[in-house]
């Protein structure tokens, strides 16, 4: 099966109709509007990233203007056939020498079932509740290719000495979502100018082949600056080989008819080191100074806090300086989106996804879409401030209840001893999320204060309501009367600090950081 010519992409038509599979040629050259159709959101995100990486490999637009043409109208079939000619062997799943994202001759004591390639299907305490039974019993060609890519690039490693991808374990992916699949793919392809900015050494490494064509050597230390753009996009950090397929009628994952499925694979450990951080264009990064050295890592979901709490990291560029101890760099595709259409740009539909994991175990899958109103690209300071404001109301509630729970040491203020602050924080996130998302979609970025005022009022109401709900069972305890008074005073102290400061000229602390 060749990913460039065969029908492997599971889709449904946006204007109605059943599901089916199309080829990459059908997608890029056809007029029909499609969306991905897979049983799990993480597989759809992996399939999307794989389509973007393949398209970026085949066709890199020279300029932003050329990219806008590809976004606007389908590619001609003649141009597609020309584009795929140099890559005939690269994307064949069952190639006799260079199978896609695999290595021939991988020796293993026992075969590994395919569920180990589907992150979170096994190995987590809640896996049986959030996954369809038998999902990985036998995967068709297309699903096998998608899970190979996902495991290599997006998911935690196998653990036990296996390497993770170039972005580390469980990176957050941030992409631009279009109104249908073809446009979404092109909106996340970088033109040459954006590519050169994202990867300054691209010109010296553009001839590199992917790792299954030119394998990583065991024990090798590889400077990140020696990894080319395409090689990095399609990086495979593990030695994997699918077992020969067996006869079947249906794929257990996508449900499509097929004559063969993959049921197992071999995997083997091997050691190598990547020195430095390879700037993957689909994920934001954080920079922190430690002992005089700047350390860089990719954004990840490390807590159960919703994605909006990190939204400014996804879209706001910030340098380390006297005012900022931490820097942040949005994904290159998001930076390109800020300038792609200039004054004609419309709303940004920001697709955010990834896993929250503990070592090799997946705890959560995340898949969200944020809508940022027109003007977001030139007022990222407002987004930064809006997120800080939302987190500020959460902190006000948490700190007040923390006083009620623990009391005050050195002062005769007894604590309730029950962790009310944690459950209240969870409820705050649930109730505030639609308010934050609505504010981002509605705000007039050139005159943000009216929408920010509505948001403050709503979030203040949530914080006050949750405080009252949390302490209500303890109102009749005479030993906690003073504790309640101190906690309530703490709450309103922090809430008042979140109100706009009139003596600052109405800027509410929202200063440009990009």
C-alpha positions as CSV (number, residue, x, y, z in Angstrom):
1,X,0.0,0.0,0.0
2,X,1.4,3.4,-1.1
3,X,0.2,6.5,0.8
4,X,0.8,8.6,-2.3
5,X,-1.5,6.7,-4.7
6,X,-3.8,4.3,-2.8
7,X,-7.1,4.9,-1.0
8,X,-6.3,4.9,2.7
9,X,-7.7,8.2,4.2
10,X,-10.9,7.5,6.1
11,X,-13.3,10.3,5.5
12,X,-17.0,11.4,5.2
13,X,-18.4,14.1,3.0
14,X,-19.3,17.4,4.8
15,X,-22.5,17.8,2.9
16,X,-23.8,14.4,3.8
17,X,-23.3,10.9,2.6
18,X,-21.6,7.8,3.9
19,X,-18.1,7.1,5.0
20,X,-15.3,5.8,2.8
21,X,-11.6,6.0,1.9
22,X,-9.9,8.4,-0.5
23,X,-6.4,8.8,-1.8
24,X,-4.1,11.8,-1.2
25,X,-4.6,12.6,-4.9
26,X,-8.4,12.6,-4.4
27,X,-8.0,14.9,-1.4
28,X,-5.6,17.5,-2.9
29,X,-7.0,17.5,-6.4
30,X,-10.7,17.0,-5.9
31,X,-13.5,19.5,-5.4
32,X,-15.4,17.5,-2.8
33,X,-15.3,18.7,0.8
34,X,-14.2,16.0,3.3
35,X,-13.6,15.6,7.0
36,X,-11.7,12.8,8.7
37,X,-13.7,9.9,10.1
38,X,-12.0,7.7,12.7
39,X,-13.3,6.3,16.0
40,X,-10.9,8.3,18.2
41,X,-10.1,12.0,18.1
42,X,-6.4,11.4,18.7
43,X,-6.3,9.2,15.6
44,X,-8.0,11.9,13.5
45,X,-5.4,14.4,14.8
46,X,-2.6,12.0,13.9
47,X,-4.0,11.4,10.5
48,X,-4.2,15.1,9.9
49,X,-0.6,15.7,11.0
50,X,0.5,12.8,8.8
51,X,-1.3,14.3,5.8
52,X,0.3,17.7,6.5
53,X,3.8,16.2,6.8
54,X,3.4,14.2,3.5
55,X,2.0,17.3,1.7
56,X,4.8,19.4,3.1
57,X,7.3,16.8,1.8
58,X,5.8,16.7,-1.7
59,X,5.1,20.4,-2.3
60,X,6.6,23.3,-0.4
61,X,5.1,26.6,-1.7
62,X,7.8,29.1,-2.6
63,X,5.8,32.2,-1.3
64,X,2.8,33.0,0.9
65,X,1.0,34.0,-2.2
66,X,1.5,30.6,-3.8
67,X,0.4,28.9,-0.6
68,X,-2.8,31.0,-0.7
69,X,-3.5,29.6,-4.2
70,X,-3.1,26.0,-3.0
71,X,-5.5,26.8,-0.1
72,X,-8.1,28.4,-2.4
73,X,-8.3,25.8,-5.1
74,X,-7.4,22.1,-5.8
75,X,-4.1,21.1,-7.2
76,X,-4.1,19.8,-10.8
77,X,-3.6,16.1,-11.2
78,X,-0.7,16.7,-13.5
79,X,1.1,18.8,-10.8
80,X,0.4,16.1,-8.3
81,X,1.8,13.4,-10.4
82,X,4.9,15.5,-11.0
83,X,5.3,16.2,-7.2
84,X,5.2,12.5,-6.2
85,X,7.7,11.2,-8.7
86,X,10.9,11.6,-6.5
87,X,9.2,9.8,-3.6
88,X,7.9,6.6,-5.1
89,X,9.6,4.4,-2.4
90,X,9.2,6.6,0.6
91,X,5.6,6.0,1.6
92,X,4.9,2.3,0.8
93,X,3.8,0.5,4.0
94,X,4.8,-2.9,2.8
95,X,7.9,-2.0,0.8
96,X,10.3,-5.0,0.7
97,X,13.3,-2.9,1.8
98,X,12.1,0.5,3.1
99,X,8.6,0.0,4.6
100,X,7.0,3.3,5.8
101,X,8.2,4.1,9.4
102,X,9.6,0.6,9.9
103,X,12.9,-1.2,9.7
104,X,13.3,-4.6,8.1
105,X,14.7,-7.4,10.2
106,X,13.7,-6.3,13.7
107,X,14.2,-9.2,16.1
108,X,12.0,-9.6,19.1
109,X,11.5,-12.5,21.5
110,X,7.7,-12.2,21.3
111,X,5.3,-10.3,18.9
112,X,3.6,-7.2,20.3
113,X,-0.1,-6.8,19.7
114,X,-1.3,-3.8,17.7
115,X,-3.0,-2.2,20.7
116,X,0.4,-1.1,21.9
117,X,0.5,1.2,18.8
118,X,-2.8,2.8,19.8
119,X,-1.9,5.1,22.7
120,X,-4.1,4.6,25.8
121,X,-5.9,1.5,24.6
122,X,-4.2,-0.5,27.3
123,X,-1.9,0.3,30.2
124,X,-4.2,2.9,31.9
125,X,-6.7,2.3,34.7
126,X,-9.5,3.8,32.7
127,X,-8.7,2.4,29.3
128,X,-11.5,-0.1,29.2
129,X,-14.1,2.6,29.8
130,X,-13.0,5.0,27.1
131,X,-12.0,2.6,24.3
132,X,-14.2,0.3,22.2
133,X,-13.5,-3.3,22.9
134,X,-11.4,-5.0,20.2
135,X,-10.4,-1.7,18.6
136,X,-6.9,-2.9,17.7
137,X,-7.6,-6.5,16.9
138,X,-6.7,-6.1,13.2
139,X,-5.8,-2.8,11.5
140,X,-6.1,-2.1,7.8
141,X,-3.3,-0.5,5.8
142,X,-4.4,3.1,6.4
143,X,-5.0,2.7,10.2
144,X,-1.7,0.9,10.5
145,X,0.1,3.8,8.8
146,X,-1.6,6.3,11.1
147,X,-0.8,4.6,14.3
148,X,2.8,4.1,13.3
149,X,3.1,7.8,12.7
150,X,1.2,8.7,15.9
151,X,3.4,6.5,18.1
152,X,6.5,7.9,16.6
153,X,5.6,11.6,16.7
154,X,2.7,12.4,19.0
155,X,2.4,9.7,21.7
156,X,4.4,8.7,24.7
157,X,7.2,6.2,24.0
158,X,6.8,2.5,24.7
159,X,8.7,3.0,27.9
160,X,11.4,0.8,29.3
161,X,14.3,2.4,27.5
162,X,12.5,3.2,24.2
163,X,13.0,6.8,22.9
164,X,10.2,9.3,22.5
165,X,9.8,11.5,19.4
166,X,11.7,14.7,18.7
167,X,9.0,16.6,20.7
168,X,9.4,14.4,23.8
169,X,6.6,12.5,25.5
170,X,3.0,13.8,24.8
171,X,3.6,17.2,23.1
172,X,0.7,19.6,22.5
173,X,0.0,20.1,18.8
174,X,-1.5,23.4,17.7
175,X,-2.8,23.6,14.1
176,X,-5.0,25.9,12.0
177,X,-8.4,24.4,11.2
178,X,-10.0,25.2,7.9
179,X,-13.6,24.7,6.8
180,X,-12.8,21.3,5.2
181,X,-9.9,18.8,5.2
182,X,-8.1,19.9,2.1
183,X,-7.9,23.5,3.3
184,X,-6.9,22.4,6.8
185,X,-4.0,20.5,5.4
186,X,-2.7,23.4,3.3
187,X,-3.2,26.0,6.1
188,X,-0.6,24.0,8.0
189,X,2.0,23.6,5.3
190,X,4.8,26.1,5.5
191,X,6.0,28.2,2.6
192,X,9.8,28.4,2.0
193,X,10.1,31.7,3.9
194,X,8.3,30.4,7.0
195,X,10.3,27.1,6.8
196,X,13.6,29.0,6.7
197,X,12.5,31.0,9.8
198,X,11.4,27.8,11.6
199,X,14.5,25.8,10.7
200,X,17.5,28.1,9.9
201,X,19.6,25.2,8.7
202,X,17.0,23.9,6.2
203,X,19.1,24.7,3.2
204,X,22.0,22.6,4.4
205,X,19.9,19.5,5.2
206,X,17.0,19.5,2.7
207,X,18.4,16.4,0.8
208,X,18.1,14.2,3.9
209,X,15.9,11.0,3.7
210,X,13.5,9.8,6.4
211,X,14.8,7.4,9.1
212,X,13.4,4.3,7.4
213,X,15.4,5.1,4.3
214,X,18.5,6.2,6.1
215,X,18.4,4.6,9.6
216,X,19.7,6.3,12.8
217,X,22.9,4.5,13.8
218,X,22.9,2.8,17.2
219,X,24.8,4.9,19.8
220,X,24.8,7.9,17.6
221,X,24.8,11.5,19.0
222,X,22.9,13.7,16.6
223,X,22.9,17.5,17.0
224,X,19.4,18.8,16.4
225,X,20.9,21.2,13.9
226,X,21.8,18.3,11.7
227,X,18.2,17.0,11.3
228,X,16.6,18.2,8.2
229,X,13.0,19.4,7.9
230,X,11.4,16.4,6.2
231,X,13.5,13.9,8.3
232,X,12.4,15.6,11.5
233,X,8.7,15.7,10.5
234,X,8.7,12.0,9.8
235,X,11.1,11.0,12.5
236,X,10.9,7.4,13.8
237,X,12.7,6.9,17.1
238,X,11.9,3.2,17.5
239,X,12.8,0.0,15.6
240,X,9.5,-1.4,14.5
241,X,8.4,-3.9,11.9
242,X,4.8,-5.0,11.2
243,X,4.1,-8.7,11.0
244,X,2.8,-9.9,7.6
245,X,-0.9,-9.1,7.3
246,X,-3.6,-11.8,7.6
247,X,-6.8,-12.3,5.7
248,X,-9.8,-10.4,7.1
249,X,-13.1,-8.7,6.0
250,X,-13.1,-5.6,8.1
251,X,-10.7,-3.2,9.9
252,X,-11.4,-3.3,13.7
253,X,-10.5,0.4,13.9
254,X,-12.1,2.3,11.1
255,X,-14.6,-0.4,10.2
256,X,-13.9,-0.3,6.5
257,X,-13.9,-3.4,4.3
258,X,-10.5,-4.9,3.6
259,X,-9.0,-8.1,2.5
260,X,-6.1,-8.1,5.0
261,X,-5.2,-6.6,8.5
262,X,-2.2,-6.3,10.7
263,X,-2.4,-8.0,14.0
264,X,1.1,-7.7,15.5
265,X,4.5,-6.2,15.2
266,X,8.1,-6.5,16.4
267,X,9.8,-3.8,18.4
268,X,13.4,-3.6,19.7
269,X,15.3,-1.1,21.8
270,X,18.2,0.8,20.4
271,X,20.1,3.8,21.9
272,X,20.9,7.2,20.4
273,X,20.9,10.8,21.6
274,X,19.6,14.0,20.0
275,X,21.5,17.0,21.4
276,X,19.4,20.1,21.5
277,X,15.8,20.8,20.6
278,X,14.5,20.3,17.1
279,X,11.9,23.1,16.4
280,X,8.9,21.1,15.3
281,X,6.6,23.4,13.3
282,X,3.4,22.0,14.8
283,X,4.0,22.5,18.5
284,X,4.7,25.5,20.8
285,X,7.8,25.7,23.0
286,X,8.8,27.2,26.3
287,X,12.2,28.7,27.1
288,X,13.5,28.9,30.7
289,X,16.8,30.2,32.0
290,X,18.6,27.8,34.4
291,X,22.1,28.5,35.8
292,X,22.7,31.0,33.0
293,X,21.6,28.6,30.2
294,X,18.4,28.7,28.3
295,X,16.5,25.4,28.4
296,X,13.9,24.7,25.8
297,X,11.0,22.2,25.9
298,X,7.7,21.6,24.1
299,X,4.4,22.5,25.8
300,X,2.6,19.5,27.3
301,X,-0.5,18.8,29.3
302,X,0.9,18.1,32.7
303,X,-2.2,18.7,34.8
304,X,-6.0,18.3,34.4
305,X,-6.3,22.1,33.8
306,X,-8.1,22.8,30.5
307,X,-6.2,23.9,27.4
308,X,-7.4,27.6,27.7
309,X,-5.1,28.1,30.7
310,X,-2.1,27.7,28.3
311,X,-3.7,29.5,25.3
312,X,-1.2,32.4,25.4
313,X,1.6,29.9,24.9
314,X,-0.1,28.8,21.8
315,X,-0.4,32.2,20.1
316,X,1.8,34.8,21.9
317,X,5.5,35.1,21.2
318,X,7.5,36.2,24.2
319,X,11.3,36.7,24.6
320,X,13.2,36.2,27.8
321,X,14.2,39.6,29.1
322,X,14.1,41.8,32.3
323,X,10.3,41.6,32.4
324,X,9.9,38.0,31.5
325,X,11.7,35.1,33.2
326,X,10.2,32.7,30.8
327,X,10.0,32.8,27.0
328,X,7.5,31.1,24.7
329,X,7.4,30.4,21.0
330,X,4.2,29.5,19.2
331,X,4.2,26.7,16.6
332,X,5.6,27.9,13.2
333,X,2.3,27.2,11.5
334,X,0.5,29.6,13.9
335,X,3.1,32.3,13.4
336,X,2.6,31.9,9.7
337,X,-1.2,32.2,10.1
338,X,-0.7,35.6,11.8
339,X,0.7,37.0,8.5
340,X,-0.8,34.8,5.8
341,X,-3.8,37.0,5.0
342,X,-2.8,40.2,6.6
343,X,-5.7,42.7,7.0
344,X,-8.0,40.2,5.2
345,X,-7.5,37.5,7.8
346,X,-10.7,36.3,9.4
347,X,-11.3,34.3,12.6
348,X,-8.7,31.8,13.6
349,X,-10.0,28.3,14.4
350,X,-7.2,26.9,16.6
351,X,-7.0,23.1,16.8
352,X,-5.3,21.9,20.0
353,X,-4.7,18.3,20.8
354,X,-2.4,15.9,22.6
355,X,-2.2,13.5,25.6
356,X,-1.7,13.9,29.3
357,X,0.6,11.1,30.3
358,X,2.6,9.7,33.2
359,X,5.7,8.1,31.9
360,X,4.4,5.7,29.2
361,X,0.8,5.6,30.5
362,X,-1.8,7.9,28.9
363,X,-4.1,9.6,31.5
364,X,-6.1,11.8,29.1
365,X,-6.7,12.5,25.5
366,X,-7.3,16.2,24.6
367,X,-8.8,17.5,21.4
368,X,-10.3,21.1,21.4
369,X,-11.0,23.9,18.9
370,X,-10.7,27.5,20.0
371,X,-12.2,30.3,17.9
372,X,-10.3,33.6,18.0
373,X,-12.2,36.6,16.6
374,X,-10.9,38.7,13.8
375,X,-8.0,40.9,14.9
376,X,-6.3,38.2,17.1
377,X,-3.2,38.3,15.0
378,X,-2.4,42.0,15.8
379,X,-3.7,41.9,19.5
380,X,-2.1,38.9,21.0
381,X,-1.6,41.0,24.1
382,X,-5.3,40.9,24.7
383,X,-5.3,37.1,24.5
384,X,-2.4,37.0,27.0
385,X,-4.3,39.2,29.4
386,X,-7.6,37.4,29.0
387,X,-5.9,34.1,30.0
388,X,-4.2,35.7,32.9
389,X,-7.6,37.1,34.0
390,X,-9.3,33.7,33.9
391,X,-6.5,32.1,35.9
392,X,-6.6,35.0,38.3
393,X,-10.3,34.3,39.3
394,X,-9.3,30.6,39.7
395,X,-6.5,31.6,42.0
396,X,-8.7,33.9,44.0
397,X,-11.1,31.0,44.7
398,X,-8.4,28.5,45.4
399,X,-6.4,30.8,47.8
400,X,-9.5,31.7,49.8
401,X,-10.6,28.1,50.2
402,X,-7.0,27.1,51.0
403,X,-7.2,29.4,54.0
404,X,-10.6,27.8,55.0
405,X,-9.1,24.3,54.6
406,X,-5.7,24.9,56.3
407,X,-6.3,27.9,58.6
408,X,-3.4,30.2,59.3
409,X,-0.3,29.0,61.1
410,X,0.7,31.1,64.1
411,X,-2.7,32.6,64.4
412,X,-5.7,31.0,66.1
413,X,-7.5,30.3,62.9
414,X,-8.5,26.6,62.6
415,X,-8.7,24.9,59.3
416,X,-11.6,22.7,58.1
417,X,-9.1,20.0,57.1
418,X,-11.1,18.9,54.1
419,X,-9.6,19.6,50.6
420,X,-12.4,21.7,49.3
421,X,-10.1,23.9,47.2
422,X,-9.3,21.0,44.8
423,X,-12.9,20.0,44.1
424,X,-13.8,23.7,43.7
425,X,-11.0,24.3,41.3
426,X,-12.3,21.4,39.1
427,X,-15.8,22.9,39.2
428,X,-14.4,26.4,38.3
429,X,-12.8,25.0,35.2
430,X,-16.0,23.3,34.1
431,X,-18.2,26.4,34.6
432,X,-15.7,28.9,33.3
433,X,-14.6,27.1,30.1
434,X,-17.6,28.2,27.9
435,X,-17.3,31.8,29.2
436,X,-13.6,31.9,28.2
437,X,-14.3,30.4,24.8
438,X,-17.2,32.7,24.2
439,X,-15.1,35.8,25.1
440,X,-12.3,34.7,22.6
441,X,-14.9,34.3,19.8
442,X,-16.8,37.6,20.5
443,X,-14.2,40.1,21.7
444,X,-13.4,43.1,19.6
445,X,-9.7,43.0,19.9
446,X,-9.3,46.7,19.1
447,X,-11.7,47.6,22.0
448,X,-11.6,44.6,24.3
449,X,-12.8,46.2,27.6
450,X,-16.5,45.7,27.1
451,X,-16.1,42.0,26.6
452,X,-13.5,41.7,29.4
453,X,-15.9,43.4,31.7
454,X,-18.6,40.8,30.9
455,X,-16.1,38.1,31.4
456,X,-15.0,39.5,34.8
457,X,-18.6,39.7,36.0
458,X,-19.3,36.1,35.0
459,X,-16.1,34.7,36.4
460,X,-16.6,36.6,39.7
461,X,-20.0,35.2,40.0
462,X,-18.7,31.7,39.5
463,X,-15.9,32.2,42.1
464,X,-18.4,33.6,44.7
465,X,-20.9,30.9,44.0
466,X,-18.4,28.1,44.4
467,X,-17.0,29.6,47.6
468,X,-20.5,29.7,49.1
469,X,-21.3,26.1,47.9
470,X,-18.0,24.8,49.4
471,X,-18.3,26.3,52.8
472,X,-22.1,25.9,53.3
473,X,-21.9,22.5,55.1
474,X,-19.6,24.1,57.8
475,X,-21.6,27.3,58.6
476,X,-23.0,25.9,61.8
477,X,-19.6,24.9,63.2
478,X,-18.7,27.6,65.8
479,X,-15.0,26.8,65.6
480,X,-14.9,27.7,61.9
481,X,-16.8,31.1,62.2
482,X,-13.5,33.1,62.3
483,X,-11.9,30.9,59.7
484,X,-14.8,31.6,57.3
485,X,-14.6,35.3,57.9
486,X,-10.8,35.3,57.1
487,X,-11.3,33.1,54.0
488,X,-14.1,35.3,52.8
489,X,-12.0,38.4,53.3
490,X,-9.2,36.7,51.4
491,X,-11.5,35.9,48.5
492,X,-12.7,39.5,48.1
493,X,-9.2,40.9,48.5
494,X,-8.1,38.9,45.4
495,X,-11.3,39.5,43.5
496,X,-10.9,43.3,44.0
497,X,-7.4,43.1,42.7
498,X,-8.7,41.7,39.4
499,X,-10.9,44.8,38.8
500,X,-9.5,47.3,36.3
501,X,-7.1,49.9,37.7
502,X,-8.4,53.3,36.7
503,X,-5.1,55.0,37.3
504,X,-3.5,52.9,34.6
505,X,-5.3,54.5,31.8
506,X,-7.6,51.6,31.2
507,X,-5.0,49.3,29.7
508,X,-5.7,46.7,32.4
509,X,-2.2,45.5,32.3
510,X,-2.5,44.2,28.8
511,X,0.8,45.0,27.2
512,X,2.1,43.7,23.9
513,X,4.5,40.7,24.4
514,X,4.8,39.5,20.9
